[in-house]
DNA sequence: CTTTCTGCAAAGGCTTTGCAGTCCG
DNA sequence: CGGACTGCAAAGCCTTTGCAGAAAG
């Protein structure tokens, strides 16, 4: 079976229904908006400020969310509608956003997932293998270990990617409930 | 540009040329060989003990190395030669090895990389973005943080994947050398 | 003998690319 | 105006799948 096209991705909820400790990943203060930052990037490289690029960056930063190309395309205007952008241009622009430092990307289940980088602090992910939701977490200790391990091996760190796979609270609950029902 | 098909992947060298601390990832003592373990897995599920499966598991465990499907296929007999195994069967068997717990797999640069799991301790990776080499490291602290972060979010951990990207010692040296030459 | 497996070739999913027309600067 | 950009369709890459013949139990 091939991955379905349903990949709900959400950020960590601010509240904790169980009253447990929750780290919340907050937006950072930045002097330039993502749009301005991208504009700067384009100018530096002698690239052009097109309507498609402006529109895409605006859409990408309209909500803080993880997404893949397909999800982005799904919420953009269709062919024939105003502001339609072709698939090729979407892929090309996503790559530029990564180069510009606006987005991060990583592979998950064979698709490329994009994540806001600019104006957002470093973080890692918890991935629910049941509902495919992505939660974020932050850990300075993790960074320390990363740097220590890299140093041990003479590595100069550029970046890292940590994904914890498992089952989220909601899916665990749903499963327990189901098991209970199955017993009846 | 698309990823090239050259992906040297090597394990961590045992010696440290710089005399720095090195963690070495050692093989574990296991009661069954990978072949025996796989055989057991097949029997349990009523699957068959074919020559192709036996041959592939043997090849996969002949050397401790990370590899992708292409690299494995490259060192197998060609079509027409003795013990030839089709691409489809290689992919099918790799998947079975993962199901059987013999191999781990993860995505890197768009390809699926396989890693010995059975008879080998949990470990994570350092990935050199210059030479595409994969080194291994082990850290119990990392596991503690993983569990702590998961607990904070009500997650039941199944597994995790951590990859530190950067430049390895050898590539750093090569680069320094090159810069020096460029100055002459 | 029956069911699973294999090899083949074709298809699939995601992403990139060549090209001709379009648009930015 | 010239080079960069876009949309389109086609190709590419890696992996999976349908099917008919082969093989395991």
Coordinates of C-alpha atoms (C1' of nucleotides) in Angstrom, one line a residue:
Chain A
X1 CA 0.0 0.0 0.0
X2 CA 1.2 3.5 -0.8
X3 CA 0.8 6.4 1.6
X4 CA -2.6 8.0 1.3
X5 CA -2.9 11.7 0.6
X6 CA -4.5 12.5 3.9
X7 CA -1.8 13.8 6.2
X8 CA -3.3 16.0 8.9
X9 CA -0.4 18.0 10.4
X10 CA -1.0 20.3 13.4
X11 CA 1.0 22.2 15.8
X12 CA 1.2 21.5 19.5
X13 CA -2.0 22.5 21.4
X14 CA -1.3 25.2 23.9
X15 CA -3.5 23.6 26.6
X16 CA -2.9 20.3 28.2
X17 CA -6.2 18.5 28.9
X18 CA -4.4 16.2 31.3
X19 CA -2.7 19.0 33.2
X20 CA 0.7 17.7 32.3
X21 CA 3.7 19.9 31.6
X22 CA 3.6 21.3 28.1
X23 CA 6.3 23.1 26.2
X24 CA 4.9 25.6 23.9
X25 CA 6.8 26.7 20.8
X26 CA 6.3 30.4 20.4
X27 CA 7.0 32.6 17.4
X28 CA 10.2 34.7 17.5
X29 CA 10.5 38.4 17.1
X30 CA 12.0 39.2 13.8
X31 CA 12.7 42.5 12.1
X32 CA 11.5 41.5 8.7
X33 CA 8.4 39.7 7.6
X34 CA 8.9 36.5 5.7
X35 CA 7.8 38.3 2.6
X36 CA 10.3 41.1 3.1
X37 CA 13.0 38.5 3.9
X38 CA 12.2 36.6 0.7
X39 CA 12.2 39.8 -1.3
X40 CA 15.7 40.6 0.1
X41 CA 16.8 37.1 -0.9
X42 CA 15.6 37.6 -4.4
X43 CA 17.2 40.9 -4.8
X44 CA 20.6 39.7 -3.5
X45 CA 20.6 37.0 -6.2
X46 CA 19.3 39.1 -9.0
X47 CA 16.1 37.0 -9.1
X48 CA 12.7 38.5 -9.9
X49 CA 9.8 39.6 -7.8
X50 CA 7.0 37.8 -9.5
X51 CA 3.3 37.7 -8.6
X52 CA 3.5 33.9 -8.2
X53 CA 6.4 34.1 -5.7
X54 CA 4.8 36.9 -3.7
X55 CA 1.5 35.0 -3.6
X56 CA 3.0 31.7 -2.6
X57 CA 5.1 33.1 0.2
X58 CA 2.1 34.9 1.5
X59 CA 0.1 31.7 1.5
X60 CA 2.8 29.6 3.0
X61 CA 3.1 32.0 6.0
X62 CA -0.6 32.7 6.3
X63 CA -0.8 29.9 8.9
X64 CA 1.8 28.2 11.0
X65 CA 1.6 24.6 9.9
X66 CA 3.6 21.8 8.5
X67 CA 2.6 20.9 5.0
X68 CA 3.7 19.1 1.9
X69 CA 3.4 20.2 -1.7
X70 CA 0.2 18.5 -2.2
X71 CA -1.5 20.1 0.8
X72 CA -0.3 23.5 -0.3
X73 CA -1.5 23.1 -3.8
X74 CA -4.9 21.9 -2.5
X75 CA -5.6 25.1 -0.8
X76 CA -4.4 27.3 -3.7
X77 CA -6.7 28.5 -6.5
X78 CA -7.4 25.9 -9.2
X79 CA -6.3 26.2 -12.8
X80 CA -8.3 28.9 -14.5
X81 CA -9.0 30.8 -11.2
X82 CA -7.4 34.0 -10.2
X83 CA -3.8 33.6 -8.8
X84 CA -3.5 30.1 -10.1
X85 CA 0.1 28.9 -9.8
X86 CA 1.3 25.8 -11.6
X87 CA 2.7 22.7 -9.8
X88 CA 6.1 23.3 -11.2
X89 CA 6.2 26.8 -9.9
X90 CA 5.0 25.7 -6.5
X91 CA 7.9 23.1 -6.3
X92 CA 10.4 25.7 -7.6
X93 CA 9.3 28.3 -5.1
X94 CA 9.3 25.9 -2.1
X95 CA 12.9 25.1 -3.0
X96 CA 13.7 28.8 -3.1
X97 CA 12.1 29.3 0.3
X98 CA 14.3 26.6 1.7
X99 CA 17.4 28.2 0.2
X100 CA 16.3 31.5 1.5
X101 CA 16.0 30.1 5.0
X102 CA 12.3 30.7 5.2
X103 CA 11.4 27.0 5.3
X104 CA 12.9 23.8 6.5
X105 CA 12.1 20.5 4.9
X106 CA 12.4 16.9 5.8
X107 CA 11.2 13.5 4.5
X108 CA 8.4 11.7 6.1
X109 CA 6.7 8.6 4.7
X110 CA 8.2 9.4 1.3
X111 CA 6.9 12.9 0.9
X112 CA 8.7 16.1 1.6
X113 CA 7.3 18.0 4.6
X114 CA 7.9 21.8 4.9
X115 CA 8.1 23.6 8.2
X116 CA 8.4 27.3 9.0
X117 CA 12.0 28.2 9.8
X118 CA 12.2 32.0 9.6
X119 CA 10.7 33.7 12.6
X120 CA 10.3 30.4 14.4
X121 CA 12.6 28.8 16.9
X122 CA 14.5 25.6 16.4
X123 CA 12.4 22.6 17.3
X124 CA 11.9 18.9 16.7
X125 CA 8.9 16.6 16.1
X126 CA 6.7 14.0 17.5
X127 CA 5.0 12.0 14.8
X128 CA 1.9 10.0 15.5
X129 CA 1.9 6.9 13.3
X130 CA -1.8 6.5 13.8
X131 CA -3.2 9.9 12.7
X132 CA -0.1 11.2 11.1
X133 CA -0.2 14.4 13.2
X134 CA 3.1 16.2 13.8
X135 CA 3.7 17.9 17.2
X136 CA 6.6 20.1 18.0
X137 CA 8.9 20.1 21.0
X138 CA 11.9 22.0 22.0
X139 CA 14.9 20.8 24.0
X140 CA 18.1 22.6 24.8
X141 CA 19.5 19.4 26.2
X142 CA 19.0 17.7 22.9
X143 CA 21.1 20.4 21.3
X144 CA 23.8 19.9 23.9
X145 CA 23.9 16.2 23.2
X146 CA 24.0 16.8 19.5
X147 CA 26.9 19.1 19.8
X148 CA 28.7 16.7 22.1
X149 CA 28.2 13.7 19.8
X150 CA 29.4 15.7 16.8
X151 CA 32.5 16.9 18.6
X152 CA 33.3 13.4 19.6
X153 CA 33.4 12.4 15.9
X154 CA 35.1 15.6 14.6
X155 CA 31.9 16.7 12.9
X156 CA 31.0 20.3 12.2
X157 CA 27.2 20.5 12.8
X158 CA 25.1 22.1 10.1
X159 CA 21.7 21.0 11.3
X160 CA 19.9 18.0 12.7
X161 CA 16.6 16.3 12.5
X162 CA 15.0 14.4 15.3
X163 CA 11.6 12.7 14.9
X164 CA 10.0 10.7 17.7
X165 CA 7.5 8.2 16.3
X166 CA 4.7 6.8 18.4
X167 CA 1.1 7.2 19.3
X168 CA -0.3 10.5 20.4
X169 CA -2.6 10.9 23.4
X170 CA -5.8 11.2 21.4
X171 CA -5.0 8.0 19.4
X172 CA -4.1 6.1 22.6
X173 CA -7.4 7.1 24.1
X174 CA -9.3 6.1 21.0
X175 CA -7.6 2.8 21.0
X176 CA -8.3 2.1 24.6
X177 CA -11.9 3.0 24.0
X178 CA -12.1 0.7 21.0
X179 CA -10.5 -2.2 23.0
X180 CA -13.1 -1.7 25.7
X181 CA -15.9 -1.8 23.1
X182 CA -14.5 -4.9 21.5
X183 CA -14.8 -6.7 24.8
X184 CA -18.5 -5.9 25.2
Chain B
X1 CA 19.5 18.6 -9.9
X2 CA 18.6 15.2 -8.8
X3 CA 20.6 13.2 -6.2
X4 CA 23.4 11.2 -7.8
X5 CA 23.5 7.5 -7.4
X6 CA 26.9 7.7 -5.5
X7 CA 26.3 7.4 -1.8
X8 CA 29.2 6.0 0.1
X9 CA 28.0 4.9 3.5
X10 CA 30.4 3.7 6.1
X11 CA 30.4 2.8 9.7
X12 CA 32.3 4.7 12.3
X13 CA 36.1 4.0 12.2
X14 CA 37.4 2.3 15.4
X15 CA 40.4 4.5 15.7
X16 CA 40.6 8.2 16.2
X17 CA 43.4 9.9 14.3
X18 CA 43.1 12.9 16.5
X19 CA 43.1 11.0 19.7
X20 CA 39.6 12.3 20.6
X21 CA 37.1 10.4 22.5
X22 CA 35.3 7.9 20.2
X23 CA 32.3 5.8 21.0
X24 CA 32.4 2.6 19.2
X25 CA 29.2 0.8 18.4
X26 CA 29.8 -2.9 19.0
X27 CA 27.8 -5.9 17.8
X28 CA 25.5 -7.5 20.3
X29 CA 25.5 -11.1 21.4
X30 CA 22.4 -12.8 20.0
X31 CA 21.3 -16.4 20.2
X32 CA 20.2 -16.7 16.6
X33 CA 21.9 -15.6 13.4
X34 CA 20.0 -13.2 11.2
X35 CA 19.3 -16.0 8.8
X36 CA 17.9 -18.2 11.6
X37 CA 15.9 -15.3 12.9
X38 CA 14.4 -14.6 9.4
X39 CA 13.6 -18.3 9.0
X40 CA 11.7 -18.2 12.3
X41 CA 9.8 -15.1 11.1
X42 CA 8.8 -16.8 7.9
X43 CA 7.7 -20.0 9.6
X44 CA 5.6 -18.1 12.1
X45 CA 3.7 -16.4 9.3
X46 CA 3.4 -19.4 7.0
X47 CA 5.7 -17.8 4.5
X48 CA 8.2 -19.8 2.4
X49 CA 11.8 -20.4 2.6
X50 CA 12.9 -19.6 -0.9
X51 CA 16.4 -19.5 -2.3
X52 CA 16.0 -15.8 -3.1
X53 CA 15.2 -14.9 0.4
X54 CA 18.0 -17.0 1.9
X55 CA 20.5 -15.5 -0.5
X56 CA 19.4 -11.9 0.1
X57 CA 19.5 -12.1 3.9
X58 CA 22.9 -13.7 3.6
X59 CA 24.1 -10.9 1.4
X60 CA 22.6 -8.1 3.5
X61 CA 24.3 -9.4 6.6
X62 CA 27.6 -10.3 5.0
X63 CA 28.9 -6.8 5.9
X64 CA 27.8 -4.3 8.5
X65 CA 26.9 -1.3 6.4
X66 CA 24.2 1.1 5.6
X67 CA 22.9 0.6 2.1
X68 CA 20.0 1.5 -0.2
X69 CA 18.2 -0.8 -2.6
X70 CA 20.4 0.4 -5.5
X71 CA 23.6 -0.3 -3.7
X72 CA 22.5 -3.8 -2.7
X73 CA 21.4 -4.6 -6.2
X74 CA 24.7 -3.4 -7.6
X75 CA 26.6 -6.0 -5.6
X76 CA 24.3 -8.8 -6.4
X77 CA 24.6 -11.1 -9.5
X78 CA 23.3 -9.6 -12.7
X79 CA 20.4 -10.9 -14.7
X80 CA 21.4 -14.2 -16.3
X81 CA 24.0 -15.0 -13.7
X82 CA 23.7 -17.5 -10.9
X83 CA 21.6 -16.4 -7.9
X84 CA 20.1 -13.5 -9.8
X85 CA 17.3 -11.9 -7.9
X86 CA 14.9 -9.4 -9.5
X87 CA 14.5 -5.9 -8.4
X88 CA 10.9 -6.5 -7.3
X89 CA 12.0 -9.4 -5.1
X90 CA 14.8 -7.3 -3.6
X91 CA 12.3 -4.6 -2.6
X92 CA 9.9 -7.2 -1.3
X93 CA 12.5 -8.9 0.8
X94 CA 13.9 -5.7 2.2
X95 CA 10.4 -4.9 3.4
X96 CA 10.1 -8.3 5.0
X97 CA 13.5 -7.8 6.7
X98 CA 12.2 -4.6 8.2
X99 CA 9.0 -6.4 9.3
X100 CA 11.0 -9.2 10.8
X101 CA 13.1 -6.7 12.8
X102 CA 16.3 -7.5 11.0
X103 CA 16.6 -4.1 9.4
X104 CA 15.7 -0.6 10.1
X105 CA 15.1 1.9 7.4
X106 CA 14.9 5.7 7.1
X107 CA 14.7 8.3 4.3
X108 CA 17.8 10.3 3.4
X109 CA 18.0 12.5 0.3
X110 CA 14.9 10.9 -1.1
X111 CA 16.2 7.3 -1.0
X112 CA 15.4 4.7 1.6
X113 CA 18.5 3.7 3.6
X114 CA 18.6 0.3 5.4
X115 CA 20.5 -0.3 8.6
X116 CA 21.2 -3.5 10.5
X117 CA 18.9 -3.7 13.5
X118 CA 19.0 -7.3 14.6
X119 CA 22.1 -8.1 16.6
X120 CA 23.1 -4.5 16.7
X121 CA 22.4 -1.9 19.4
X122 CA 20.2 1.1 19.0
X123 CA 22.2 4.0 17.5
X124 CA 21.8 7.3 15.6
X125 CA 23.6 8.9 12.7
X126 CA 25.9 11.6 11.7
X127 CA 25.6 12.4 8.0
X128 CA 28.3 14.2 6.1
X129 CA 26.7 16.5 3.6
X130 CA 30.0 16.6 1.6
X131 CA 30.8 13.0 1.1
X132 CA 27.5 11.5 2.1
X133 CA 29.1 9.2 4.6
X134 CA 27.0 8.0 7.5
X135 CA 28.6 7.5 11.0
X136 CA 27.0 6.0 14.0
X137 CA 26.8 7.2 17.5
X138 CA 25.1 6.0 20.7
X139 CA 23.7 8.2 23.5
X140 CA 21.7 7.1 26.4
X141 CA 21.1 10.7 27.3
X142 CA 19.4 11.1 24.0
X143 CA 17.0 8.3 24.8
X144 CA 16.2 9.9 28.2
X145 CA 15.4 13.2 26.5
X146 CA 13.3 11.4 23.9
X147 CA 11.3 9.7 26.6
X148 CA 10.9 12.9 28.6
X149 CA 9.7 14.9 25.6
X150 CA 7.3 12.1 24.7
X151 CA 5.9 11.9 28.2
X152 CA 5.4 15.7 28.3
X153 CA 3.1 15.4 25.2
X154 CA 1.3 12.2 26.2
X155 CA 3.1 10.3 23.5
X156 CA 3.8 6.6 23.6
X157 CA 7.2 6.1 21.9
X158 CA 7.6 3.5 19.2
X159 CA 10.9 4.6 17.8
X160 CA 12.8 7.7 16.9
X161 CA 15.2 8.9 14.3
X162 CA 18.0 11.4 14.8
X163 CA 20.3 12.5 12.1
X164 CA 23.0 15.1 12.7
X165 CA 24.0 16.7 9.4
X166 CA 27.3 18.4 8.9
X167 CA 30.8 18.0 7.6
X168 CA 33.0 15.1 8.8
X169 CA 36.5 15.4 9.9
X170 CA 38.0 14.2 6.6
X171 CA 36.0 16.6 4.5
X172 CA 36.8 19.5 6.8
X173 CA 40.5 18.7 6.4
X174 CA 40.1 18.4 2.6
X175 CA 38.4 21.8 2.5
X176 CA 41.0 23.5 4.7
X177 CA 43.7 22.1 2.5
X178 CA 41.9 23.3 -0.6
X179 CA 41.4 26.8 0.8
X180 CA 45.2 26.9 1.5
X181 CA 46.0 25.9 -2.0
X182 CA 43.6 28.4 -3.4
X183 CA 45.5 31.2 -1.6
X184 CA 48.8 30.2 -3.3
Chain C
dC1 C1' -1.7 -30.1 -5.5
dT2 C1' -2.4 -25.7 -3.6
dT3 C1' -0.7 -21.6 -2.1
dT4 C1' 2.9 -18.5 -2.1
dC5 C1' 6.7 -16.6 -4.7
dT6 C1' 9.3 -14.8 -8.5
dG7 C1' 10.4 -12.2 -12.7
dC8 C1' 8.8 -9.2 -15.9
dA9 C1' 7.0 -5.2 -17.4
dA10 C1' 4.1 -1.7 -16.5
dA11 C1' 2.2 1.6 -13.4
dG12 C1' 2.3 4.9 -9.5
dG13 C1' 3.5 8.8 -6.6
dC14 C1' 6.2 12.6 -6.1
dT15 C1' 9.2 15.9 -8.1
dT16 C1' 12.0 17.9 -11.7
dT17 C1' 12.9 19.5 -16.4
dG18 C1' 12.8 21.2 -21.5
dC19 C1' 10.7 24.4 -24.0
dA20 C1' 8.1 28.2 -25.9
dG21 C1' 5.7 32.0 -24.6
dT22 C1' 5.4 35.8 -20.9
dC23 C1' 6.9 39.2 -17.8
dC24 C1' 10.0 41.8 -14.7
dG25 C1' 13.5 45.3 -14.3
Chain D
dC1 C1' 14.8 44.7 -24.6
dG2 C1' 17.1 40.8 -22.6
dG3 C1' 17.3 37.6 -19.3
dA4 C1' 14.5 35.3 -15.8
dC5 C1' 10.1 33.1 -15.0
dT6 C1' 5.9 30.4 -15.8
dG7 C1' 2.8 26.8 -17.4
dC8 C1' 2.5 22.8 -19.7
dA9 C1' 3.5 18.3 -20.6
dA10 C1' 6.8 15.0 -20.5
dA11 C1' 10.4 12.7 -18.2
dG12 C1' 12.9 10.9 -14.0
dC13 C1' 13.6 8.4 -9.9
dC14 C1' 12.5 5.2 -6.8
dT15 C1' 9.3 1.8 -5.5
dT16 C1' 5.2 -1.0 -5.9
dT17 C1' 2.0 -4.0 -8.4
dG18 C1' -0.6 -7.3 -11.7
dC19 C1' 0.0 -11.3 -13.8
dA20 C1' 1.5 -15.8 -15.5
dG21 C1' 4.6 -19.3 -14.8
dA22 C1' 7.7 -21.6 -11.1
dA23 C1' 8.4 -23.5 -6.8
dA24 C1' 7.8 -24.6 -1.8
dG25 C1' 5.4 -27.5 1.6

